[in-house]
Coordinates of C-alpha atoms in Angstrom, one line a residue:
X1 CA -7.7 -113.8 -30.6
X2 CA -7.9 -112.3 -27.3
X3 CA -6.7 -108.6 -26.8
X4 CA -5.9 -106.8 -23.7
X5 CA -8.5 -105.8 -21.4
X6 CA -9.6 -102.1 -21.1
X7 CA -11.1 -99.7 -18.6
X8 CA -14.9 -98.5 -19.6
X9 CA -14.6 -95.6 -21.7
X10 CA -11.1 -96.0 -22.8
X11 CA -9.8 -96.9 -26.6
X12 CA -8.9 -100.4 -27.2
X13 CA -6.5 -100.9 -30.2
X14 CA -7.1 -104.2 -32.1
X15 CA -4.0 -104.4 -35.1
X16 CA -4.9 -107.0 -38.0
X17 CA -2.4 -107.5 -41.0
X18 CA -3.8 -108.4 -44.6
X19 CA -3.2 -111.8 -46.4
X20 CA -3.1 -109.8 -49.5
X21 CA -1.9 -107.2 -51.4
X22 CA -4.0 -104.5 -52.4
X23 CA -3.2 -101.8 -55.1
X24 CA -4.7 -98.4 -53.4
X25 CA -5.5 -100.0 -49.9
X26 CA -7.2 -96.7 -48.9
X27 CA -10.2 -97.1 -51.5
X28 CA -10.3 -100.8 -52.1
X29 CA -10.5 -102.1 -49.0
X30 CA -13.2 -101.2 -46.4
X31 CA -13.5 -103.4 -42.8
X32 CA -16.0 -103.0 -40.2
X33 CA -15.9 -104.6 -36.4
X34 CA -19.3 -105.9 -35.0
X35 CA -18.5 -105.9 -31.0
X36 CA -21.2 -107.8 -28.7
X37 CA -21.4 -106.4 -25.3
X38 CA -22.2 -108.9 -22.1
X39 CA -25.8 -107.7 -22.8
X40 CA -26.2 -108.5 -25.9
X41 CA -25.9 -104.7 -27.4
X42 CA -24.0 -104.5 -31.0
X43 CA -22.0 -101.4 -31.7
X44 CA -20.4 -102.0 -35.4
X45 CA -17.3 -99.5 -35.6
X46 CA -15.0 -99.0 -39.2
X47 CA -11.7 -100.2 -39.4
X48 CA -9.0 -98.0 -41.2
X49 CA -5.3 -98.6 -42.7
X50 CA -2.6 -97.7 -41.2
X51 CA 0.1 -98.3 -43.6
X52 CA 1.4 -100.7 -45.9
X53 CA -0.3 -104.5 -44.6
X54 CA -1.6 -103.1 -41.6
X55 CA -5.4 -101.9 -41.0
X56 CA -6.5 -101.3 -36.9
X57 CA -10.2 -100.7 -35.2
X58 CA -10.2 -98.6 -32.1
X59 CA -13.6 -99.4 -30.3
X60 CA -14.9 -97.7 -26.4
X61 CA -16.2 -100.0 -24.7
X62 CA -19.3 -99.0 -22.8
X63 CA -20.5 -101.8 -20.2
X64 CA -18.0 -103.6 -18.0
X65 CA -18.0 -107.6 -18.9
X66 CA -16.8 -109.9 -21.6
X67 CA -16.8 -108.1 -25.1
X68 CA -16.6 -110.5 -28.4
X69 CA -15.9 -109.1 -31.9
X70 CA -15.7 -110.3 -35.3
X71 CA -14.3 -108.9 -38.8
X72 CA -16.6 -108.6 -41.6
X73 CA -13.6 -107.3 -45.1
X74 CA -14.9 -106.1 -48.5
X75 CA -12.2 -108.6 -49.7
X76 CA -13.7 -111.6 -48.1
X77 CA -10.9 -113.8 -49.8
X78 CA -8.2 -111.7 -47.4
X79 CA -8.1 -113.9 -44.2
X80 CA -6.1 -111.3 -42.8
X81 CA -8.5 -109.0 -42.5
X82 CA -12.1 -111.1 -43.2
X83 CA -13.7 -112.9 -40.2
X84 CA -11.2 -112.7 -37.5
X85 CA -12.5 -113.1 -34.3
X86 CA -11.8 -112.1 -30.5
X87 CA -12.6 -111.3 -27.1
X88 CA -11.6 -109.1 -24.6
X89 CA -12.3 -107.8 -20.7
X90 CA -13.8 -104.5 -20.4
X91 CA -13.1 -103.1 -16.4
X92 CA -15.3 -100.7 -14.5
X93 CA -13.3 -97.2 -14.9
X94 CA -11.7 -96.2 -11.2
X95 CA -9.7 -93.1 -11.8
X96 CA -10.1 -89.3 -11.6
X97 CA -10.7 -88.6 -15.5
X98 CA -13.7 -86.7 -16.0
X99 CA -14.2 -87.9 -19.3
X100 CA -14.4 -91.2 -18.2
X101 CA -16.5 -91.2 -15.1
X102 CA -20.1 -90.5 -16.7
X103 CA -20.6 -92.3 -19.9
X104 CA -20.5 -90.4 -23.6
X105 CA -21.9 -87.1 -24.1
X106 CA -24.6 -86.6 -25.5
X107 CA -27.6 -84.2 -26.0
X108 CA -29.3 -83.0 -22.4
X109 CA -33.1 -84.5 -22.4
X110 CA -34.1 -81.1 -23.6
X111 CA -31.8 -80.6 -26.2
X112 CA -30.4 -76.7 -25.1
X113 CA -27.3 -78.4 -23.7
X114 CA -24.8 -81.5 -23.2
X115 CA -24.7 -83.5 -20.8
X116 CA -22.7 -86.9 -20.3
X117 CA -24.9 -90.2 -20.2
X118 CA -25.5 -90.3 -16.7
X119 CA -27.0 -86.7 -16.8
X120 CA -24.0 -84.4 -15.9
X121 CA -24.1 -81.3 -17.2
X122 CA -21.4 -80.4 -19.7
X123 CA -20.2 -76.6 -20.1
X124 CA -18.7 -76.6 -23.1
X125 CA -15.9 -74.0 -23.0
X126 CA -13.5 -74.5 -25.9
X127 CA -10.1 -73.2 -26.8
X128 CA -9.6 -72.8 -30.5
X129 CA -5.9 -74.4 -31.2
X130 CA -6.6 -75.0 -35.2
X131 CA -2.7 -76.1 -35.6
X132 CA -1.7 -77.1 -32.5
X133 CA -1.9 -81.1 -33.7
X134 CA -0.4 -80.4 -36.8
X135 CA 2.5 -77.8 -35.7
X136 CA 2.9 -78.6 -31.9
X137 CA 5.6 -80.4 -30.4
X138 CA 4.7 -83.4 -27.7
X139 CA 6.5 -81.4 -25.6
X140 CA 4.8 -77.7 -25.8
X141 CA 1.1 -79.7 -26.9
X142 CA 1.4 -81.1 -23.3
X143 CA 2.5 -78.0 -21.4
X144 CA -0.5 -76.5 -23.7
X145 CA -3.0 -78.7 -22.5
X146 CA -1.8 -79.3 -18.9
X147 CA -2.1 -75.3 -18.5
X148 CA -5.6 -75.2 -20.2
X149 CA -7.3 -78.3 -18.1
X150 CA -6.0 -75.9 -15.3
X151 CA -7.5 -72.6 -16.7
X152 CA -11.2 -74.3 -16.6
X153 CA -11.7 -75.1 -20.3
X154 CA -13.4 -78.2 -21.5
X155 CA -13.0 -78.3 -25.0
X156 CA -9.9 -78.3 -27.3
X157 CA -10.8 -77.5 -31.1
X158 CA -8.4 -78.4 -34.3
X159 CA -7.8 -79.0 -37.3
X160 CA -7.0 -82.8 -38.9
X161 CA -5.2 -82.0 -42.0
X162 CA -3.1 -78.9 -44.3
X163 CA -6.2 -76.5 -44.3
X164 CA -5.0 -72.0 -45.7
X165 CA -3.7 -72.0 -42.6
X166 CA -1.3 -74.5 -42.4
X167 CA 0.2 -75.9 -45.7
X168 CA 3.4 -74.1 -46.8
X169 CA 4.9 -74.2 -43.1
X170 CA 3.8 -78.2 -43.0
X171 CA 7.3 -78.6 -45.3
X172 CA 6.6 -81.8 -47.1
X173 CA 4.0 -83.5 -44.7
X174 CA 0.2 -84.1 -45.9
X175 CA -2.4 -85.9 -44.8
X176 CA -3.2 -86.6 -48.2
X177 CA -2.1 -86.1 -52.2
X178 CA -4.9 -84.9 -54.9
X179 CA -4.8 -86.9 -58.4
X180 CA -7.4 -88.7 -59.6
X181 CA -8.6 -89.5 -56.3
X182 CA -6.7 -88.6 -53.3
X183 CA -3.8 -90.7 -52.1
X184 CA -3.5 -91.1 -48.1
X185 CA -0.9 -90.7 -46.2
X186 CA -1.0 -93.0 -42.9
X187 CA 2.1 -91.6 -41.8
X188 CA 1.1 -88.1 -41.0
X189 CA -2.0 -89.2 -38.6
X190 CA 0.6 -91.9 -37.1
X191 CA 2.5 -89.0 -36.4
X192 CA -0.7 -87.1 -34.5
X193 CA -2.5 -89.9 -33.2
X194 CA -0.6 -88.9 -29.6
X195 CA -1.6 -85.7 -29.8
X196 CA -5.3 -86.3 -30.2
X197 CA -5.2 -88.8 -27.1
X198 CA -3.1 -86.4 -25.2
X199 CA -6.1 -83.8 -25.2
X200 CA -8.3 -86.5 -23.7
X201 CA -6.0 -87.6 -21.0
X202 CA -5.8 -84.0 -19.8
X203 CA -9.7 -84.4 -19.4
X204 CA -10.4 -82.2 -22.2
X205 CA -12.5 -83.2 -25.0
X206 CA -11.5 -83.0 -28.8
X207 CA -13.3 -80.9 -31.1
X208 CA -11.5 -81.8 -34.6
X209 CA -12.6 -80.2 -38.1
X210 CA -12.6 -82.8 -40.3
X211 CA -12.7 -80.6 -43.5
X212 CA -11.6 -77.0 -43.3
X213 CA -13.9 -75.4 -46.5
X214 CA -13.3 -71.6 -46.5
X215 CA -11.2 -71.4 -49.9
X216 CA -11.2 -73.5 -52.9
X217 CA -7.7 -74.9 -51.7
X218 CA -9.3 -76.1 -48.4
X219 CA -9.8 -79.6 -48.5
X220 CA -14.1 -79.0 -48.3
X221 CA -14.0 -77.2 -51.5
X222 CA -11.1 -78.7 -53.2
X223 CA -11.9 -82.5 -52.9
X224 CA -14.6 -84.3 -54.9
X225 CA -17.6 -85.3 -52.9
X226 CA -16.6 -89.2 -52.5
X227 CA -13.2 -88.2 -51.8
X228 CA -14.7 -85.9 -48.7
X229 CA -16.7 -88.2 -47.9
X230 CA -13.6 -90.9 -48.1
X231 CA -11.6 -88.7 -46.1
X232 CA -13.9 -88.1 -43.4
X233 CA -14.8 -91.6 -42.8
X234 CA -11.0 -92.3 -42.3
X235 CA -10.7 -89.9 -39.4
X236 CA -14.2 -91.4 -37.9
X237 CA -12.7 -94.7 -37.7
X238 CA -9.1 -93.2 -36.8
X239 CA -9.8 -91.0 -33.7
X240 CA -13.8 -91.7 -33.4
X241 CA -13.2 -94.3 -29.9
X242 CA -11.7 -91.1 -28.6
X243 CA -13.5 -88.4 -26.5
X244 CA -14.7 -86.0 -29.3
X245 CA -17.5 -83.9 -31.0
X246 CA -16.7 -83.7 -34.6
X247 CA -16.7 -80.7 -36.4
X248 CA -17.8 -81.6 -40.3
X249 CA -17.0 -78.5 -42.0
X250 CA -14.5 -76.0 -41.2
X251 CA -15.0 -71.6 -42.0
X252 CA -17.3 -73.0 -44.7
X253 CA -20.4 -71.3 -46.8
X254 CA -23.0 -74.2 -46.4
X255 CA -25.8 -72.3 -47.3
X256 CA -27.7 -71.7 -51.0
X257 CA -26.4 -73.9 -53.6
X258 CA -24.1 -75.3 -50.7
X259 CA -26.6 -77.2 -48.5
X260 CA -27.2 -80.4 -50.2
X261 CA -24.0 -81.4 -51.0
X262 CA -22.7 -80.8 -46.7
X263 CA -25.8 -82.9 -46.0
X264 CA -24.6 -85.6 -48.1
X265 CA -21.5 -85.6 -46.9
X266 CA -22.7 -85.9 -43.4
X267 CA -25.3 -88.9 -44.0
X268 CA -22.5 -90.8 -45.7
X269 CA -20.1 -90.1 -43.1
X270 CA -22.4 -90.0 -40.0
X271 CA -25.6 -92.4 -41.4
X272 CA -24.4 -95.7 -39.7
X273 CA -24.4 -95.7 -35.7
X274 CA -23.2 -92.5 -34.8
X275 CA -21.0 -92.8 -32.0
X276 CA -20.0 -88.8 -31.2
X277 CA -21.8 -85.5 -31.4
X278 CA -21.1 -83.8 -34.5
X279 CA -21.8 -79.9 -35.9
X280 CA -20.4 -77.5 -38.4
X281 CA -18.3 -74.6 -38.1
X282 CA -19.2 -71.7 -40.7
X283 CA -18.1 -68.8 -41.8
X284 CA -18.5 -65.9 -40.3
X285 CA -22.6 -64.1 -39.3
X286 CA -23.6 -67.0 -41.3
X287 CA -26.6 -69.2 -39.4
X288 CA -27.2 -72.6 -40.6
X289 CA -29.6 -73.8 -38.0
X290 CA -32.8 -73.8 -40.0
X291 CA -30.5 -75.9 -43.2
X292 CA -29.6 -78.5 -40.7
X293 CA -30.9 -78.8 -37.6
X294 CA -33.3 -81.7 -39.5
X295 CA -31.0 -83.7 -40.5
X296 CA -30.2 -86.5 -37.8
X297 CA -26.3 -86.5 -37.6
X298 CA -26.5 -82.6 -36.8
X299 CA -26.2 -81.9 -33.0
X300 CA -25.2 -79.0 -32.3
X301 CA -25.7 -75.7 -34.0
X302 CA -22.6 -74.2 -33.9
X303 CA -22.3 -70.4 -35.4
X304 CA -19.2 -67.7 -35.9
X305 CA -20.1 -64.4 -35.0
X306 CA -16.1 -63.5 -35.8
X307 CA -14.2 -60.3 -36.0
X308 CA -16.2 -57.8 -36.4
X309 CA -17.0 -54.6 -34.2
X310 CA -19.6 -52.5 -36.6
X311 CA -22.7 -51.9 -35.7
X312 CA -24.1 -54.3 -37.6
X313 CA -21.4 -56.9 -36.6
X314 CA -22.5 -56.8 -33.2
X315 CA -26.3 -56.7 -33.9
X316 CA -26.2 -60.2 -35.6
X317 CA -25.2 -61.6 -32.3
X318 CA -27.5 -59.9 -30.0
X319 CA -30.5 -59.3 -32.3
X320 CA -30.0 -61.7 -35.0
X321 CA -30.5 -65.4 -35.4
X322 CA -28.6 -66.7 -32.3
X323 CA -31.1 -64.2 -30.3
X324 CA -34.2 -65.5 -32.3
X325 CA -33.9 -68.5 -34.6
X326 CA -33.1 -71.0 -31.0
X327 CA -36.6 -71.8 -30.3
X328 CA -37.2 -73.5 -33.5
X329 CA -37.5 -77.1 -33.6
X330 CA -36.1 -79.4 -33.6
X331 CA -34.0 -78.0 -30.7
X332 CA -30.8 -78.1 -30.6
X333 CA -27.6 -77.0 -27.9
X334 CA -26.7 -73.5 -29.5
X335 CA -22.9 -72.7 -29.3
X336 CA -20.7 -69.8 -30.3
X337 CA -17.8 -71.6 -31.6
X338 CA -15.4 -68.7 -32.8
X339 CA -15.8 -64.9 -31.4
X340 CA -13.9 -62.3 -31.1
X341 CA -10.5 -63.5 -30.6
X342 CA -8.1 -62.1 -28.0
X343 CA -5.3 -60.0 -30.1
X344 CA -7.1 -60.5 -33.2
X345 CA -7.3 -57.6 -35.4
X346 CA -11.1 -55.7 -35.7
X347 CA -12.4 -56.1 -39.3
X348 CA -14.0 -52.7 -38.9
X349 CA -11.5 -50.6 -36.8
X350 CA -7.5 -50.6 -36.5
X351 CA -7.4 -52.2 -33.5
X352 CA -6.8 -55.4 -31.6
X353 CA -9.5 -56.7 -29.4
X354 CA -8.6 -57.2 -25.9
X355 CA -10.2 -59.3 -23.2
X356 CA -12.8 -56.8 -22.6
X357 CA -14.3 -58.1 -26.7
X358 CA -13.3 -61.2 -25.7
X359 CA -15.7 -61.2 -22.5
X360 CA -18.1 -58.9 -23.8
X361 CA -18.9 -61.2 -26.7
X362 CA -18.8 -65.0 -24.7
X363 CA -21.2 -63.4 -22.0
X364 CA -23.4 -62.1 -24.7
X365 CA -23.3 -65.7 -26.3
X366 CA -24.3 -67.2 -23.4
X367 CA -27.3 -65.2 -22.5
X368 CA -28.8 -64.4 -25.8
X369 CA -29.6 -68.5 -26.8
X370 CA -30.3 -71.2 -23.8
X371 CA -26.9 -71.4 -21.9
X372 CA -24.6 -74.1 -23.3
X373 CA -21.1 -72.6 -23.9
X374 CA -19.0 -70.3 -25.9
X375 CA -15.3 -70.8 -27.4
X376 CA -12.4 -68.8 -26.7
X377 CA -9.5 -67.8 -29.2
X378 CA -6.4 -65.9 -29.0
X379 CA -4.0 -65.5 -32.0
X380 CA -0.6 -66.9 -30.7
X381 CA -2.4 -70.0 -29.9
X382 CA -5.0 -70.8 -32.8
X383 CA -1.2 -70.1 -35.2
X384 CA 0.8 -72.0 -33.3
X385 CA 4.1 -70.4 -34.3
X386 CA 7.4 -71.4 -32.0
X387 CA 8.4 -67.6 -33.3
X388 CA 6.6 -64.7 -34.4
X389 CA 5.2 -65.1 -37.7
X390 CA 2.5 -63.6 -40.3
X391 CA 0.2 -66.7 -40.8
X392 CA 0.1 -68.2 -43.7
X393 CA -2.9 -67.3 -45.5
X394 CA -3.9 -64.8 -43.3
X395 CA -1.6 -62.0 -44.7
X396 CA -4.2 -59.0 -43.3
X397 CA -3.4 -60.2 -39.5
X398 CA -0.2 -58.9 -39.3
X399 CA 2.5 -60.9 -37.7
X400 CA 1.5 -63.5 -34.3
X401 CA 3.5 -63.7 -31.5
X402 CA 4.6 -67.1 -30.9
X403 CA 2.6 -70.1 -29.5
X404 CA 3.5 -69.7 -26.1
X405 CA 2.9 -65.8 -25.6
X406 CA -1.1 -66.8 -26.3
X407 CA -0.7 -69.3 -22.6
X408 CA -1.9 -66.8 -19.8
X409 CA -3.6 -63.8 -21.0
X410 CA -6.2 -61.1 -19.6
X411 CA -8.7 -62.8 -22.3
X412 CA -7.9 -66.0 -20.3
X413 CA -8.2 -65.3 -17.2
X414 CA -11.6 -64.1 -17.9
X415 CA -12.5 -66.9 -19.7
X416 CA -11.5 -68.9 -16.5
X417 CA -13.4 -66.6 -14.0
X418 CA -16.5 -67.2 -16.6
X419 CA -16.4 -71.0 -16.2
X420 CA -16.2 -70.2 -12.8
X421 CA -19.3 -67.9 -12.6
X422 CA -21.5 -70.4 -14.4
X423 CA -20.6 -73.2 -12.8
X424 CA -21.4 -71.7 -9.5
X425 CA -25.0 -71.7 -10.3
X426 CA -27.5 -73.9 -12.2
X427 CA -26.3 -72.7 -16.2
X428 CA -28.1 -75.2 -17.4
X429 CA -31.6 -73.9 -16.7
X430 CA -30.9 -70.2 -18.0
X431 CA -32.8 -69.1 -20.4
X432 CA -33.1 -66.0 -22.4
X433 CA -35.0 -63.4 -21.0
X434 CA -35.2 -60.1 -22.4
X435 CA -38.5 -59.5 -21.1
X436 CA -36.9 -58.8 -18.1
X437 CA -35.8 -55.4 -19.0
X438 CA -37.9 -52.2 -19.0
X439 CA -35.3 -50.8 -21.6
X440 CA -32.8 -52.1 -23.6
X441 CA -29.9 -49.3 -24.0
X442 CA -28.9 -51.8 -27.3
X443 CA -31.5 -50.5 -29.3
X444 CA -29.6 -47.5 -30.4
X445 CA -26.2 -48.4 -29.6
X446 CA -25.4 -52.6 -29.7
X447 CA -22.2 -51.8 -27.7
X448 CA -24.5 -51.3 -24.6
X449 CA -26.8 -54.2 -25.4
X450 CA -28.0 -55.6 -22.0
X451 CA -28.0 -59.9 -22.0
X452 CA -30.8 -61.4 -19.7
X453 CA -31.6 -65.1 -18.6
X454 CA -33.4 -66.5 -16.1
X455 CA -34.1 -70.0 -15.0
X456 CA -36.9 -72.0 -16.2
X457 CA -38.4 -71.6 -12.6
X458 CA -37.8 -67.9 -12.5
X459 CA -36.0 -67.4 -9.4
X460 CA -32.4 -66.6 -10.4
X461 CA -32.1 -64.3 -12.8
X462 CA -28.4 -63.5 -14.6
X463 CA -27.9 -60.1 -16.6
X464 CA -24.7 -58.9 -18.5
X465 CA -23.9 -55.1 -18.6
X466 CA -21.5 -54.4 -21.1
X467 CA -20.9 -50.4 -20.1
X468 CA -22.0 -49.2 -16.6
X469 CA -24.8 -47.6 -16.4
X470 CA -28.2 -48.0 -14.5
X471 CA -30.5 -50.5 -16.0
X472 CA -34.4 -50.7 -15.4
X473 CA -36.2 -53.6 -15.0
X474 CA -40.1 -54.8 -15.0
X475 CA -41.3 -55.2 -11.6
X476 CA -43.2 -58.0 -12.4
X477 CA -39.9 -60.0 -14.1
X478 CA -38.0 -59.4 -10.6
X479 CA -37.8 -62.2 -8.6
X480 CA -38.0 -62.6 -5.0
X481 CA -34.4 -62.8 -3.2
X482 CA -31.7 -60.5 -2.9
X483 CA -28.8 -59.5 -5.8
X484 CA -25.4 -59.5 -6.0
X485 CA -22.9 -57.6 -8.1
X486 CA -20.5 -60.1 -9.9
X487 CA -17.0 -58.1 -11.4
X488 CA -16.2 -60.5 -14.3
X489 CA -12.5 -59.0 -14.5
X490 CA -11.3 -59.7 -11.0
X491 CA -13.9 -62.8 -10.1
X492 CA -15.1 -60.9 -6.7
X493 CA -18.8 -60.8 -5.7
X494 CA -19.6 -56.9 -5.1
X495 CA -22.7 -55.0 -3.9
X496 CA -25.6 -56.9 -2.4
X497 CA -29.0 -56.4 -1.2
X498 CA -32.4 -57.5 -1.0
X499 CA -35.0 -57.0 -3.6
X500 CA -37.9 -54.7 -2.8
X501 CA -41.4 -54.3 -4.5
X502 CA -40.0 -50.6 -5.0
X503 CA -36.9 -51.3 -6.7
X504 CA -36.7 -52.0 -10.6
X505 CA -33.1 -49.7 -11.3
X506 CA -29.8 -51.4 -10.7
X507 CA -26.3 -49.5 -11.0
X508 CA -23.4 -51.4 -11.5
X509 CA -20.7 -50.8 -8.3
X510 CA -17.6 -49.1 -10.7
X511 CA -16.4 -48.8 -14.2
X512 CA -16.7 -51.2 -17.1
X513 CA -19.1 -54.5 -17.6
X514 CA -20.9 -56.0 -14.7
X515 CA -23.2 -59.3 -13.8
X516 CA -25.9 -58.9 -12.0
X517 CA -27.6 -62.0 -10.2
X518 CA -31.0 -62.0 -8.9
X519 CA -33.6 -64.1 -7.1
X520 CA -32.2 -66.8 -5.1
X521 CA -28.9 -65.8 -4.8
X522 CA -28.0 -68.0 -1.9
X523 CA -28.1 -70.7 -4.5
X524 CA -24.6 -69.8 -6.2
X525 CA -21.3 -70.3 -5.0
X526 CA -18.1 -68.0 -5.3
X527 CA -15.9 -67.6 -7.7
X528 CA -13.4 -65.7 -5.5
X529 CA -13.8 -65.4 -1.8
X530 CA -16.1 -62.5 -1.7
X531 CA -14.6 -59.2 -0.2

């Protein structure tokens, strides 16, 4: 059989129909594609059904040249789906898609970050859109997506299937029935599949959560462990080719009593050749580096420091494991995948938090563990509502302004003006530094806590002021060079001057929070012309 030829990087479709009929095609039939590359590599990817007689692999090529594949069916008597053979013409890719242009991504050679095969650096700055796939419209998903490719972020997080928040207002769609085991239903991924390739044609990658696992309705809790498992696989082989960093669990507890069975799950799911990054998504001021970061399909730590604005909320972030626990090995790229969300209701004080929270915690993220990225959030979005709505299962929010209202926000704009600051100088070198500081005002009060990072060379150093107010540094942690004043609200380089053996006391040019850059300043670029 010879199938279309394909662009390096991009998803190739094959579409095989069964000689059979099988009774529950979902767990009696399993197919896997062995694909030999013009060099000789193998890459074996899983099949899945599609619905009625019809199974399909999606496979990435990833070497230009003649590409041959054959079927290998648990029903070996079904010559419809059992040794079927092929070919096809893999292209160098010529276009302006980043995702395309520099291999996979992958873990940096030190671990602290991602980076795409070739070496590129990769920022990870997500937008959490939990039911955008599931509620969206193709017409609103791709105005959504246009306008965040535009805004600077980099990573589009979701969720796969009816999850607390987003059953009831699914109507009569599921991804899947419970009963003695669940019963799948290809029709509602047919339905998404668009949706999920949309994200990467905008350049963005997708960050899906397989299984959502906060409450026992979640599919994580609710569904046996080889139904979880059977689940998970499907959505590996269903959007797997595509560009994204899978996200196992979902809000879960995966600690205690919890552990063994989400490490399971992920060697059964992730054990074979693991094509994507994956991490976890937990619950919120729960760290579950030191329960995973040995097991070999866990790449990312990925932590929730939520919603929280007490003192002791905000200490966990700044003092607590995502300020200590990243220098244990084996190392791993350190990520802040749900803070403070923009509009989102304070657990702590009746309030909203605005893009100051917002800010306040992604900067803090980013300085406090080696520099990788940060996710952003903002109620209208994450609900997806075309009206205003209370979200389901998430009564104590209050009601949500519609999708749209969550598109261009202060919180946004900030987030844009951060990409911006980071990417002007070399992010992925920063490391944590609180040495730097002769004082740190977040001793007695976290809300003033003071984030430092310097390069691995020590000659740039970053430092986040929350609250304006003089800070005092060691003269020996103070580079040589000049520093600059960077406004985070407005994008504009301020104040500047050249570092002296005499001066360790910096004060921030006006009100609110500040970056200050020191060292060899000359090395960033501008995020807004500078005044």
């Amino acid at each position: 059989m010879r199938s279309e030829s394909v662009a390096r990087g991009r998803v190739l479709e094959i579409a095989l129909e069964s000689a059979l009929t099988h009774q529950d095609p979902f767990w009696d039939v399993d197919i896997q594609v062995a694909f030999t590359g013009p060099s000789g590599q193998r890459r074996i990817v899983d099949g899945f059904w599609d619905g009625g007689s019809v199974w399909r692999v999606r496979f990435a090529p990833n070497e230009p040249g003649t590409w041959h594949w054959v079927t290998v069916c648990s029903r070996s008597n079904d010559t419809g789906l059992h040794a079927r053979e092929g070919s096809f013409e893999c292209y160098p890719y010529d276009d302006s898609n980043p995702l395309y242009r520099h291999g996979r991504l992958q873990l940096a050679e030190n671990r602290c970050y991602l980076a795409w095969e070739d070496g590129t650096p990769f920022f990870w700055m997500g937008d959490t859109a939990w039911n955008g796939v599931l509620r969206a419209t193709a017409e609103d998903w791709d105005r959504y997506l246009t306008q965040r490719a535009a805004q600077g972020f980099t990573v589009i997080q979701f969720v796969c299937t009816q999850w607390r928040g987003a059953t009831r207002v699914l109507g009569s769609e599921r991804a899947f029935s419970l009963g003695e085991r669940i019963q799948l239903h290809p029709e509602f991924f047919q339905r998404r599949d668009a949706k999920v390739a949309a994200v990467n044609a905008h350049g963005l990658v997708a960050a899906p959560v397989m299984l959502w696992a906060l409450t026992p309705e979640d599919p994580g809790q609710a569904l046996p462990e080889a139904d979880a498992i059977r689940l998970a696989r499907y959505l590996a082989a269903r959007w797997g080719a595509y560009q994204v960093v899978w996200i196992l669990g979902g809000d879960g507890r995966y600690l205690g009593e919890h552990t063994e069975r989400w490490c399971r799950i992920g060697r059964a799911v992730f054990g074979g050749e693991k094509e994507r990054l994956v991490t976890m998504h937990p619950c919120g001021q729960s760290w579950v580096g030191e329960a995973f970061r040995g097991e070999p399909w866990y790449d990312i730590i990925g932590y929730q420091s939520g919603h929280g604005s007490s003192d002791e909320h905000l200490r966990w972030l700044v003092m607590g494991p995502p300020a200590r626990q990243w220098r244990r090995e084996p190392t791993l790229p350190v990520i802040n995948l749900e803070p403070n969300y923009e509009m989102h209701p304070s657990y702590h004080e009746a309030r909203v938090f605005t893009d100051y929270e917002v800010r306040r915690a992604a900067y803090w993220s980013l300085l406090v563990s080696p520099t990788a990225g940060v996710t952003y959030g903002v109620n209208p979005i994450w609900v997806w509502a075309a009206q205003e709505e209370v979200p389901e299962g998430h009564q104590a929010i209050g009601p949500v302004a519609p999708w749209h209202a969550g598109l261009a926000t202060p919180g946004v704009q900030s987030m844009r003006l951060l990409h911006e600051f980071f990417e002007a100088l070399p992010w992925w070198q920063l490391r944590p530094a609180p040495e730097m500081l002769a004082a740190q005002p977040g001793q007695e009060d976290p809300r003033r806590f003071v984030a430092a990072a310097k390069t691995e060379d020590g000659r740039l150093g970053v430092i986040y002021v929350p609250v304006a107010s003089p800070i005092v540094l060691r003269h020996e942690a103070i580079p040589d060079g000049s520093y600059r004043w960077f406004d985070p609200r407005r994008g504009a380089w301020e104040a500047s001057g050249v570092l002296s053996s005499g001066k360790n006391t910096f004060t921030p040019p006006g009100d609110g929070d500040w970056l200050l850059c020191l060292g060899m300043v000359d090395r960033l670029g501008s995020a807004r012309q500078e005044r």
